mmCIF file of C-alpha atoms in Angstrom:
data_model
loop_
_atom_site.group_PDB
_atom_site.id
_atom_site.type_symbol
_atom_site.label_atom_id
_atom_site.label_comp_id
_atom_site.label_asym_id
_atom_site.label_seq_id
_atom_site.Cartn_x
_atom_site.Cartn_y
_atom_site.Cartn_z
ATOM 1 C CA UNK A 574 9.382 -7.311 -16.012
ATOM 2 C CA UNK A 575 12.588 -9.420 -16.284
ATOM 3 C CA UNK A 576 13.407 -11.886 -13.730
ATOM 4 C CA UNK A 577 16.767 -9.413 -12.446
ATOM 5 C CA UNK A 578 13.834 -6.649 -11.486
ATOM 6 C CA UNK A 579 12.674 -9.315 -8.958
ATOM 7 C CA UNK A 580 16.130 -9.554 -7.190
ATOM 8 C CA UNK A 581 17.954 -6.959 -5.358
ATOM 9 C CA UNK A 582 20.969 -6.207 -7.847
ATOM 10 C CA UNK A 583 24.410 -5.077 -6.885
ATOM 11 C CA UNK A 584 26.914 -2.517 -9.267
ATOM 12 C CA UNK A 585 25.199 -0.660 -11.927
ATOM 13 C CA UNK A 586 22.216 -2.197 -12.033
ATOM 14 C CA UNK A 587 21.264 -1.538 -7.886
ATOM 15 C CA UNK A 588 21.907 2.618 -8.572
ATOM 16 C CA UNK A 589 19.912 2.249 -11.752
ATOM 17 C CA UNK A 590 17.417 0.767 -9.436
ATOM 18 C CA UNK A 591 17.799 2.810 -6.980
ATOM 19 C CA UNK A 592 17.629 6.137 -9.164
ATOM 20 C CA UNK A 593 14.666 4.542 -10.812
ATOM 21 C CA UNK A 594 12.531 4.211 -7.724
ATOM 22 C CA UNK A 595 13.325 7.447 -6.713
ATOM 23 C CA UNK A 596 12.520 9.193 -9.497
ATOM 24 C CA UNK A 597 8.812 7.929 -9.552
ATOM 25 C CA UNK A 598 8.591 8.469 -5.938
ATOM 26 C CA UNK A 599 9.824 11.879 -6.175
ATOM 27 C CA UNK A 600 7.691 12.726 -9.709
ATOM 28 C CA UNK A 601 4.263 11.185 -7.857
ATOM 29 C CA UNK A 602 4.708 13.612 -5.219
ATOM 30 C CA UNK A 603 5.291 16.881 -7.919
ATOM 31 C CA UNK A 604 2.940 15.782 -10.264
ATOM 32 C CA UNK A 605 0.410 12.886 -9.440
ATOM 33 C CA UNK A 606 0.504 9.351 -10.731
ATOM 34 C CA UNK A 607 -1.291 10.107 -13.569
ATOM 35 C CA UNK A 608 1.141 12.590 -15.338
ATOM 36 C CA UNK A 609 3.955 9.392 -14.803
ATOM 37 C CA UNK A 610 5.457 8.176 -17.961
ATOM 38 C CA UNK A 611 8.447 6.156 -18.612
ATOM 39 C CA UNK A 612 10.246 8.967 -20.478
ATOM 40 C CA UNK A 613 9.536 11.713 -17.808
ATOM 41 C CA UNK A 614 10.880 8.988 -14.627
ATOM 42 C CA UNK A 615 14.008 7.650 -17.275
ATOM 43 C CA UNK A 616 14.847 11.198 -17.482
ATOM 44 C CA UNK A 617 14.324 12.215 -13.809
ATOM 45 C CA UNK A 618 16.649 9.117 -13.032
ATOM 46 C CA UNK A 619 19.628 9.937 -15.518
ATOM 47 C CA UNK A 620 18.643 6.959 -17.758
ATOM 48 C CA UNK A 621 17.357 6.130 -21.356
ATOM 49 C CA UNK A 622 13.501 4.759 -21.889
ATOM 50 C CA UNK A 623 15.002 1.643 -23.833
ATOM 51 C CA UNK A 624 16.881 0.951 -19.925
ATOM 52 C CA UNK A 625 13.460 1.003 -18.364
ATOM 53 C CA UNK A 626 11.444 -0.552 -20.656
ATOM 54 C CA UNK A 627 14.319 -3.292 -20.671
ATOM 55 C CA UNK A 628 14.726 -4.131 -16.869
ATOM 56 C CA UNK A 629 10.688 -3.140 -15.969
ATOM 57 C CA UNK A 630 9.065 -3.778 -19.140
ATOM 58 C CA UNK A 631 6.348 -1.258 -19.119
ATOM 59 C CA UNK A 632 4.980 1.436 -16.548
ATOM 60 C CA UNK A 633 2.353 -0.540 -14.510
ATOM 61 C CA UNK A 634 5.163 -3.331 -14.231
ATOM 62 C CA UNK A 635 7.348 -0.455 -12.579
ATOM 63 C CA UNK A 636 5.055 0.812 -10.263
ATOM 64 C CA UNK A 637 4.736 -2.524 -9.084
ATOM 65 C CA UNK A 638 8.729 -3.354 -8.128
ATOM 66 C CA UNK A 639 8.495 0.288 -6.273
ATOM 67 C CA UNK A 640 5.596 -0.783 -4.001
ATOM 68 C CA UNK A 641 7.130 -3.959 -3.651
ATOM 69 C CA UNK A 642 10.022 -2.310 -2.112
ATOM 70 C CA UNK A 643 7.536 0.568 -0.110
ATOM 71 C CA UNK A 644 6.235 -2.466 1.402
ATOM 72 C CA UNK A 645 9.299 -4.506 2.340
ATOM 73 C CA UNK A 646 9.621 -3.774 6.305
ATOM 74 C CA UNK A 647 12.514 -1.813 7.942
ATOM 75 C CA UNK A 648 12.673 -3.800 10.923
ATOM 76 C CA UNK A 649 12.093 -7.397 12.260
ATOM 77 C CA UNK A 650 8.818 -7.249 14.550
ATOM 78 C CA UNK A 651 8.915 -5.826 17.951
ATOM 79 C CA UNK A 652 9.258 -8.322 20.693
ATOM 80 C CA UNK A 653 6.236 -7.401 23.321
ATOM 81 C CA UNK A 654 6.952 -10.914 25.574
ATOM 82 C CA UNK A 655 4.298 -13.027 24.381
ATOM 83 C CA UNK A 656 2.954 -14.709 21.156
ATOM 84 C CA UNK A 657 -0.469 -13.130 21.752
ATOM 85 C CA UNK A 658 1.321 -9.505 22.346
ATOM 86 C CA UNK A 659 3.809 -9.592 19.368
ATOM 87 C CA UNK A 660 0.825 -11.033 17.294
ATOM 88 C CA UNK A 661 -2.020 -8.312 18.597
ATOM 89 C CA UNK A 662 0.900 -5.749 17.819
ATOM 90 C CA UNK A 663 1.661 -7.068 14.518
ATOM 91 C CA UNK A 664 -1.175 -7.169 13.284
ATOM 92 C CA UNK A 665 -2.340 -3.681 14.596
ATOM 93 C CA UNK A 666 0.943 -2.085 13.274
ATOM 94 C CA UNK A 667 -0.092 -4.101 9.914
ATOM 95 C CA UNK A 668 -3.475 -2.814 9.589
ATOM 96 C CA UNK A 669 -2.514 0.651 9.899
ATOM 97 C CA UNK A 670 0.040 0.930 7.582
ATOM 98 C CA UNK A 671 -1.471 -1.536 4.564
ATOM 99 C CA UNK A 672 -4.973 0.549 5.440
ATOM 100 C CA UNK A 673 -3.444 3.860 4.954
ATOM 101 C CA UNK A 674 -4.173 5.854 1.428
ATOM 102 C CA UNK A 675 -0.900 5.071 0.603
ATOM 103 C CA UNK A 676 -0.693 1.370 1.847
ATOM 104 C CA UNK A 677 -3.849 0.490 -0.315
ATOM 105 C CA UNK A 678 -2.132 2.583 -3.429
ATOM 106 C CA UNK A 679 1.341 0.347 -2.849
ATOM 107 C CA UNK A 680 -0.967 -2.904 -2.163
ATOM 108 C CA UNK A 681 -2.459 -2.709 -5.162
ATOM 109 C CA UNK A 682 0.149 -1.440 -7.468
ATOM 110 C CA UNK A 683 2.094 -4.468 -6.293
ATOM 111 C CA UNK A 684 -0.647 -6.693 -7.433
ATOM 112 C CA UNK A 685 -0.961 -5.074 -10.639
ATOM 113 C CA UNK A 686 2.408 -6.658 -11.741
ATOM 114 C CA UNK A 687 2.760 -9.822 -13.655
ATOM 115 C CA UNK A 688 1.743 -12.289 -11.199
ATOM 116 C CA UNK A 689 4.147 -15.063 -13.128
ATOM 117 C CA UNK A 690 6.978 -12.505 -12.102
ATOM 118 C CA UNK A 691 6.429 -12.426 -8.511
ATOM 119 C CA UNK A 692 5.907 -9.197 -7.020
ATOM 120 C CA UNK A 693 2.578 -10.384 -5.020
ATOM 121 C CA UNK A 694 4.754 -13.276 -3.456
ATOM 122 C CA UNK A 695 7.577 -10.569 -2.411
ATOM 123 C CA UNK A 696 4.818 -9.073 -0.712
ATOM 124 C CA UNK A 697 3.186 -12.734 0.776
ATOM 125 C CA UNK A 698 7.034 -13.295 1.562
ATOM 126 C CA UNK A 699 7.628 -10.022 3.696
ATOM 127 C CA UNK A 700 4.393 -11.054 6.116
ATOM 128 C CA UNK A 701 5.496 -14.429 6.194
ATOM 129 C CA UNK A 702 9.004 -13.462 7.202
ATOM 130 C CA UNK A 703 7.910 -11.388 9.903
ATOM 131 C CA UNK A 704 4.989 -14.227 11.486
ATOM 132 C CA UNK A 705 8.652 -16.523 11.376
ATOM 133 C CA UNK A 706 10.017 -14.462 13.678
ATOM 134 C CA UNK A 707 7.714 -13.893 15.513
ATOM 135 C CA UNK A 708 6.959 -17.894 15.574
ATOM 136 C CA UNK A 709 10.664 -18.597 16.648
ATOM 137 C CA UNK A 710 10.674 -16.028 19.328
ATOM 138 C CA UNK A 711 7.627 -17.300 20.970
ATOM 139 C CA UNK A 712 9.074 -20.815 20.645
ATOM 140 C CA UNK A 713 11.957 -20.309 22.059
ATOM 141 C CA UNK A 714 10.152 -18.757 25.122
ATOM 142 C CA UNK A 715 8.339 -22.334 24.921
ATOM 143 C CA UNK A 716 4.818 -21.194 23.749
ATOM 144 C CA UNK A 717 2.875 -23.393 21.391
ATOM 145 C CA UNK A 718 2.699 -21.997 17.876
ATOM 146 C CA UNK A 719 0.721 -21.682 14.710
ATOM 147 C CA UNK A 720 2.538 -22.403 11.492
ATOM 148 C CA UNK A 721 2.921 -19.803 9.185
ATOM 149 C CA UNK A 722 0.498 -20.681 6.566
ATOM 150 C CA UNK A 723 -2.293 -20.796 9.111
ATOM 151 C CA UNK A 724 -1.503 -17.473 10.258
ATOM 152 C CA UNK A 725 -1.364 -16.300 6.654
ATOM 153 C CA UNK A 726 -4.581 -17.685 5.781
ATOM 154 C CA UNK A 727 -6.487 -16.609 9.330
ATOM 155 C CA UNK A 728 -4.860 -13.177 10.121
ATOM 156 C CA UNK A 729 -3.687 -11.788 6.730
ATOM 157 C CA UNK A 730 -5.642 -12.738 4.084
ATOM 158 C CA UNK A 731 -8.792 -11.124 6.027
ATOM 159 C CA UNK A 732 -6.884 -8.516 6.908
ATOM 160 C CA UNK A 733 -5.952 -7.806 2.970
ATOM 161 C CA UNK A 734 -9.826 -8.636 2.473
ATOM 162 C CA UNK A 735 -11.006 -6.039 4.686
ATOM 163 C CA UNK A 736 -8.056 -3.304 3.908
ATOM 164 C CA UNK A 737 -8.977 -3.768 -0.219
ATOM 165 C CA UNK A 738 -12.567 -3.959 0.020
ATOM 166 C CA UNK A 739 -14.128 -2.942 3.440
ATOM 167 C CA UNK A 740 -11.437 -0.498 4.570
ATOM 168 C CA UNK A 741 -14.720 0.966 7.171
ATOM 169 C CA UNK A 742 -14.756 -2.542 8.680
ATOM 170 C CA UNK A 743 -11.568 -2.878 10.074
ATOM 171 C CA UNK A 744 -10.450 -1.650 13.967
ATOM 172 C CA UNK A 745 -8.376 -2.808 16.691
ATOM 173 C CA UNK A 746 -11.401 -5.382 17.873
ATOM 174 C CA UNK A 747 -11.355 -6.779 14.334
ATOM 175 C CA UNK A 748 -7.600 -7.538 14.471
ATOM 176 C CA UNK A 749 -7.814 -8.639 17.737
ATOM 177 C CA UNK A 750 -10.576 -10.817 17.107
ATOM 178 C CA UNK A 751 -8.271 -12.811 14.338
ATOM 179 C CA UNK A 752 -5.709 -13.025 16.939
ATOM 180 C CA UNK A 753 -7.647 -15.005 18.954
ATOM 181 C CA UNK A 754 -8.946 -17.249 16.493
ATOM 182 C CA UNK A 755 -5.959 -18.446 15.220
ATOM 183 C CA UNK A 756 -4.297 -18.641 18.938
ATOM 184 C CA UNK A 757 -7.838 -20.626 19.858
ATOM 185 C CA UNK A 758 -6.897 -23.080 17.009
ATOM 186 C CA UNK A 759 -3.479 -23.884 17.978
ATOM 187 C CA UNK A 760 -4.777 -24.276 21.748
ATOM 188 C CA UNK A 761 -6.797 -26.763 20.822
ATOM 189 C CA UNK A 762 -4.320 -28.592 18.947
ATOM 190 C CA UNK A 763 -1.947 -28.808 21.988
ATOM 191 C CA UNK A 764 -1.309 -31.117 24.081
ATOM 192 C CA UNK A 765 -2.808 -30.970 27.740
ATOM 193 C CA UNK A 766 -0.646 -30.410 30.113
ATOM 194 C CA UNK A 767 0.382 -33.041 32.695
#
């Protein structure tokens, strides 16, 4: 995949984009993944093969910019009034969608992508974006606060665990329960209070 895939491009080379992602989209829902080819989605989308292959480099590589993009969020988090309610919520709304048939199919498409290329840190990026704001809100209501890497490393990376490999294992408790571990580690990292 070339380094422009990675970017969101503007003129030409966003509709091409844009007609490209649509067309597999729109093909895996008539056909199936497996009947996708680059020829069949290059013709769906108005373009050559060669302009494909060019930008994407091969199918797999592809199918790993669209779930990149399925998984990009539509909206900042919701605000619930509380670290421990925007987190609990997060991370519930999370779960659900990344554990969902197609969640797990965009997951790992995205990680099926050249990981020098950097679809797997879009991903890592989106989660961390949203724990940011999530971070700032609660700070600016004055609540202590985990950094973002320790809530990537204790919420999301067993979430991911659980979603890829143990999909029976996860529930509300289970999220909850990582909520309160990493809130119990910044607790006792605070300050008392005078």
């Amino acid at each position: 995949m070339s380094a422009r895939a990675t970017t969101r491009p503007g003129g030409r080379g966003a509709r091409v984009q844009r007609s490209v992602h649509q067309a597999v989209r729109d093909l895996e829902a008539e056909l199936g993944r497996e009947a996708l080819t680059v020829p069949l989605i290059a013709a769906r989308a108005g373009v050559t093969p060669s302009t494909v292959y060019r930008r994407w480099g091969d199918l797999r590589e592809l199918l790993s910019d669209v779930a990149v993009e399925r998984l990009r969020p539509d909206a900042p988090p919701v605000d619930h009034g509380s670290l421990r309610a925007d987190l609990e919520a997060w991370t519930v709304q999370f779960a659900e969608e990344m554990s969902s048939t197609a969640g797990r199919t965009y997951l790992r498409d995205a990680l099926l992508g050249d990981p020098e290329q950097g679809n797997a840190a879009r991903c890592s990026d989106y989660a961390a974006e949203q724990l940011m704001a999530i971070g700032v809100r609660a700070a600016g209501r004055g609540e202590a606060v985990p950094d973002v890497e320790t809530l990537l490393d204790v919420v999301v990376a067993p979430l991911l665990y659980r979603i890829l490999f143990r999909p029976s294992d996860l529930s509300e408790a289970y999220t909850g329960h990582l909520v309160a571990v990493v809130l119990g580690r910044v607790a006792s990292l605070s300050p008392p209070k005078s």
